[in-house]
Tab-separated table of C-alpha atoms and ligand atoms in Angstrom:
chain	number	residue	atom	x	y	z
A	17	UNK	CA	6.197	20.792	5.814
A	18	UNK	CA	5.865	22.670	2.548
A	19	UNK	CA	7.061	20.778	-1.034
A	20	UNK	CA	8.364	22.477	-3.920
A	21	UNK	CA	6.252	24.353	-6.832
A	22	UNK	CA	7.070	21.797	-8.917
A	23	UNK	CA	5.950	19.138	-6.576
A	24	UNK	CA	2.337	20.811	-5.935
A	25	UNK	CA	1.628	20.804	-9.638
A	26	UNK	CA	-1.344	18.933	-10.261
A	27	UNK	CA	-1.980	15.542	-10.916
A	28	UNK	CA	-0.796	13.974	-14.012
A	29	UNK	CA	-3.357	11.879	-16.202
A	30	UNK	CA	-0.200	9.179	-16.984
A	31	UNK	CA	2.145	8.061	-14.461
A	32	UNK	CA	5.800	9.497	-15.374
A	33	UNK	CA	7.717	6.471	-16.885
A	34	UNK	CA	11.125	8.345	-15.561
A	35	UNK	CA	9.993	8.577	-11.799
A	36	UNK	CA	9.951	6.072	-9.177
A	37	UNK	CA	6.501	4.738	-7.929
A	38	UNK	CA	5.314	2.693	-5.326
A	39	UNK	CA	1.792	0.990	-4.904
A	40	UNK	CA	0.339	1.155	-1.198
A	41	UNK	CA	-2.673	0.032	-0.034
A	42	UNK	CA	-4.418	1.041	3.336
A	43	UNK	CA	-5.835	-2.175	4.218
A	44	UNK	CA	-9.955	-2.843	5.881
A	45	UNK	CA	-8.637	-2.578	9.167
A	46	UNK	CA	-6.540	0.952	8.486
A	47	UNK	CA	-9.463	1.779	7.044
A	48	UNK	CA	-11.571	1.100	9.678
A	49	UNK	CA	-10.014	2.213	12.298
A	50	UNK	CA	-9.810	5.780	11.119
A	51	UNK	CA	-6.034	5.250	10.291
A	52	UNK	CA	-6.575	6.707	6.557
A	53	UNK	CA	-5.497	10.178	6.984
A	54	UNK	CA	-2.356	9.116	9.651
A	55	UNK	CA	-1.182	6.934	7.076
A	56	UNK	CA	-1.431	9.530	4.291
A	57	UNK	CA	-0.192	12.344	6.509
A	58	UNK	CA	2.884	10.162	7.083
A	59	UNK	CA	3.996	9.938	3.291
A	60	UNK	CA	3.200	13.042	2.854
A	61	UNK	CA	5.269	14.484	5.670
A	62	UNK	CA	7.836	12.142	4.805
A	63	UNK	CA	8.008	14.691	1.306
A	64	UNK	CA	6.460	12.041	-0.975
A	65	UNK	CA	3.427	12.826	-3.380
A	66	UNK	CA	0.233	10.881	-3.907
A	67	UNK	CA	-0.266	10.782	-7.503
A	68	UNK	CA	-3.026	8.171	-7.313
A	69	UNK	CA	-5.962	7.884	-5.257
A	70	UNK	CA	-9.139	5.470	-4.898
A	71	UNK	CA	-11.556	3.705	-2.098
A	72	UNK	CA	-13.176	0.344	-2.919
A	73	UNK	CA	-14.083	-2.980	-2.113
A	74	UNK	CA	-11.474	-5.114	-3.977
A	75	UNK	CA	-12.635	-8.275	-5.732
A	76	UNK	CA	-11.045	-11.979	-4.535
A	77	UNK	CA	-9.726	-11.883	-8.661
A	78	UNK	CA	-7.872	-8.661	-8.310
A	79	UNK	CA	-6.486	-9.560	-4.869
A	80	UNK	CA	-5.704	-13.004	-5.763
A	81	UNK	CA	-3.627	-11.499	-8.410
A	82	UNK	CA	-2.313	-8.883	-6.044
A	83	UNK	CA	-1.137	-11.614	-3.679
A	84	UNK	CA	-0.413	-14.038	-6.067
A	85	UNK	CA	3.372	-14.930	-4.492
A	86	UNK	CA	1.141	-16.189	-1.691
A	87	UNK	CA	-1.345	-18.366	-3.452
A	88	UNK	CA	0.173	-21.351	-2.313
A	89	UNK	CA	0.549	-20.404	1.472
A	90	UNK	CA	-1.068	-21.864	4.564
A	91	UNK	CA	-2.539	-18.183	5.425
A	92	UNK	CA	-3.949	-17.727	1.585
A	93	UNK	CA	-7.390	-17.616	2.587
A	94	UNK	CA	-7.739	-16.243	6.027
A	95	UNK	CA	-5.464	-13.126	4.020
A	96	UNK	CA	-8.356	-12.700	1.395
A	97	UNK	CA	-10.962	-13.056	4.170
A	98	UNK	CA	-9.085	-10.466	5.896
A	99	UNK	CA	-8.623	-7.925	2.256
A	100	UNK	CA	-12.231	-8.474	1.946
A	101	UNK	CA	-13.578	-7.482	5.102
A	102	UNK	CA	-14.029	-3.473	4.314
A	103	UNK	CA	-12.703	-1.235	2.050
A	104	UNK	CA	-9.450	-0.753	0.692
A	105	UNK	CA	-7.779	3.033	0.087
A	106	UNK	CA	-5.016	2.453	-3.030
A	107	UNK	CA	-2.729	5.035	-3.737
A	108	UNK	CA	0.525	5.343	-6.253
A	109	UNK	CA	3.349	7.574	-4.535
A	110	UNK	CA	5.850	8.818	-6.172
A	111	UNK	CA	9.432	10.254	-5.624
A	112	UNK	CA	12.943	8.858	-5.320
A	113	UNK	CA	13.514	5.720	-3.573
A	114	UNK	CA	9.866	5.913	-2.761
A	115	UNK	CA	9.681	1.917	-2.900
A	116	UNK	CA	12.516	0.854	-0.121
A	117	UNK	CA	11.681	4.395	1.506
A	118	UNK	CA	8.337	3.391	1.899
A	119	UNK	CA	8.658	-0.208	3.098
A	120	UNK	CA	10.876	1.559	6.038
A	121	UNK	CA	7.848	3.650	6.993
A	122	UNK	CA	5.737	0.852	7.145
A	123	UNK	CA	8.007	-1.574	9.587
A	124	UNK	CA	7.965	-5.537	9.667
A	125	UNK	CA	5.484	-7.556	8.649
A	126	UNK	CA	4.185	-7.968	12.272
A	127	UNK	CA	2.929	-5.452	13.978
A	128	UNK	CA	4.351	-6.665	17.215
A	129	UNK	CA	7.785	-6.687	16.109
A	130	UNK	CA	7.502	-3.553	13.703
A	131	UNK	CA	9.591	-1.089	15.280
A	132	UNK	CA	7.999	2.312	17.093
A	133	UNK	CA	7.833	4.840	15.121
A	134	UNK	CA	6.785	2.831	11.898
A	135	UNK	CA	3.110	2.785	10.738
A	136	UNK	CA	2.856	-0.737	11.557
A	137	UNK	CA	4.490	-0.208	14.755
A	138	UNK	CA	3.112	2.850	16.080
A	139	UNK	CA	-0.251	2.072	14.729
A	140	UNK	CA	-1.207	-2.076	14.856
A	141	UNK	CA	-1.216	-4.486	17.541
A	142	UNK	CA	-2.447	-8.323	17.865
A	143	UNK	CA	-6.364	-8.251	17.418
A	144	UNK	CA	-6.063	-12.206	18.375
A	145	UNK	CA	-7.090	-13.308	14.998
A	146	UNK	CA	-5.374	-15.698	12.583
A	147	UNK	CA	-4.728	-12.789	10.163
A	148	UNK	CA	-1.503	-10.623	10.433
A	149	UNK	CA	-3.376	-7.165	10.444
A	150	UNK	CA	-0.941	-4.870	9.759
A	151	UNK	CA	-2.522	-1.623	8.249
A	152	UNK	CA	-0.752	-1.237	4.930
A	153	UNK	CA	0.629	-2.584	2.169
A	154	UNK	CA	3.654	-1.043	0.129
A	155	UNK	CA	5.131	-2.445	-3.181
A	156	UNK	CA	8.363	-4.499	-2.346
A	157	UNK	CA	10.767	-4.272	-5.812
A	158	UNK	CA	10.066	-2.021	-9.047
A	159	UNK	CA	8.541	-5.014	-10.444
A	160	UNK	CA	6.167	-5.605	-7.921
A	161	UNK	CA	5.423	-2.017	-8.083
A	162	UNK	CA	4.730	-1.882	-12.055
A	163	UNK	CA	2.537	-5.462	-11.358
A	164	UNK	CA	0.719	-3.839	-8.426
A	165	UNK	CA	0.008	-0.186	-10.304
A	166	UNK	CA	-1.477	-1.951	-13.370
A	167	UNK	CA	-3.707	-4.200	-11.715
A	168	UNK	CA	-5.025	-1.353	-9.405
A	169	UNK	CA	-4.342	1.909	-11.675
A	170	UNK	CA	-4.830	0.482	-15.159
A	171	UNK	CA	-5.899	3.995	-16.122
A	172	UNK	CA	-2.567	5.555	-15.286
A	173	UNK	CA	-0.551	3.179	-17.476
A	174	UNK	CA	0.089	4.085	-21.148
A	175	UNK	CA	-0.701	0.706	-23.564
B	14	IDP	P1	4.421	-7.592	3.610
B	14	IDP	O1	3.006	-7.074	3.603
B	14	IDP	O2	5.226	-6.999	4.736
B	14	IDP	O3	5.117	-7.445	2.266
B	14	IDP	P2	4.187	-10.446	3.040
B	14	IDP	O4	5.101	-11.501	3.580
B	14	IDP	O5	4.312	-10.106	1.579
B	14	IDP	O6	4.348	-9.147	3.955
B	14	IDP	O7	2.717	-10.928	3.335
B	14	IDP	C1	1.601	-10.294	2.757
B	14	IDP	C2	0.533	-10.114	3.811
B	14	IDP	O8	0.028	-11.398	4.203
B	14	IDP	C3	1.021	-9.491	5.110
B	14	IDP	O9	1.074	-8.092	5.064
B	14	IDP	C4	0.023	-9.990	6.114
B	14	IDP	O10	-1.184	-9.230	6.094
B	14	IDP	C5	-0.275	-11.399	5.599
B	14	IDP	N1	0.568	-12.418	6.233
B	14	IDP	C6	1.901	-12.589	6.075
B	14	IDP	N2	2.366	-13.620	6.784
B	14	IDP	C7	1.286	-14.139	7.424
B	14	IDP	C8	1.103	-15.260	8.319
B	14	IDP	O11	2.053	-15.981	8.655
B	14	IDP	N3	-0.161	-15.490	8.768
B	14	IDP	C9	-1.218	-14.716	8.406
B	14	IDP	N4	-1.105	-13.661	7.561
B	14	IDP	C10	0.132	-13.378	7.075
B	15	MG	MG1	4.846	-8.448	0.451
């Protein structure tokens, strides 16, 4: 699929504040596996554009402030145990309705009930751990999106 001139401009240094961005992550076990450039290739095809891209080891502070909704959950722990375990690709997308557009791509939480033809579908099983290992990640609301993008793109936020 080709995307517009406009689109294959380079990179901004800032994130647009009038465009719509979403925060994914391509967890250990995507990475692991191999699964980074299927997961990319999807969005991309799907006529979004990365506007944001790192590999690293996250931190238990920055993903217990990524996660923090769950801090209080039964699976808290084995879920940093699990973010921990290799390293993480993030990436800011951006495009229209890339947030709810993206959280269709990805498919349920589960990867045994995520529909084929969804990353988490298509791609993840059951490894027969306690962890739900499911791939990705992908911003839920704008807020969580603006929360998520600071804490892992501080850079590309204006003070
Ligand atoms: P989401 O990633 O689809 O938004 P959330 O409910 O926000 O799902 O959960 C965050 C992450 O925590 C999931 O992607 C999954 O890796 C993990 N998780 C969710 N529910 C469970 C559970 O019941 N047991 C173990 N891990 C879970
Ligand atoms: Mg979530």
């Amino acid at each position: 699929m080709t995307i517009g001139r406009e689109e294959a401009m380079p990179t901004p240094d800032m994130l647009d504040d009038n465009k719509e961005h979403s925060l994914i992550l391509i967890k250990p076990d995507g990475y692991m596996r191999g699964l980074t450039g299927e997961v990319l290739a999807r969005i991309e095809r799907k006529g979004f554009k990365l506007v944001g891209l790192k590999i690293k080891k996250a931190s238990v502070a920055l993903l217990t402030e990524h996660y923090v909704e769950h801090k209080e959950k039964h699976f808290f722990s084995s879920l940093l145990e699990y973010m921990t375990s290799g390293p993480i690709v993030s990436v800011v997308v951006e495009g229209d309705r890339v947030i709810e557009s993206l959280r269709t791509l990805m498919g349920a939480t589960n990867p045994v009930l995520a529909a084929p033809g969804t990353i988490r579908g298509d791609l993840g099983r059951d490894w027969g751990t306690s962890n739900v290992e499911n791939i990705v990640h992908g911003s839920d609301s704008p807020e969580s999106a603006a929360r998520e993008i600071a804490l892992w793109f501080p850079e590309l936020i204006e003070d």
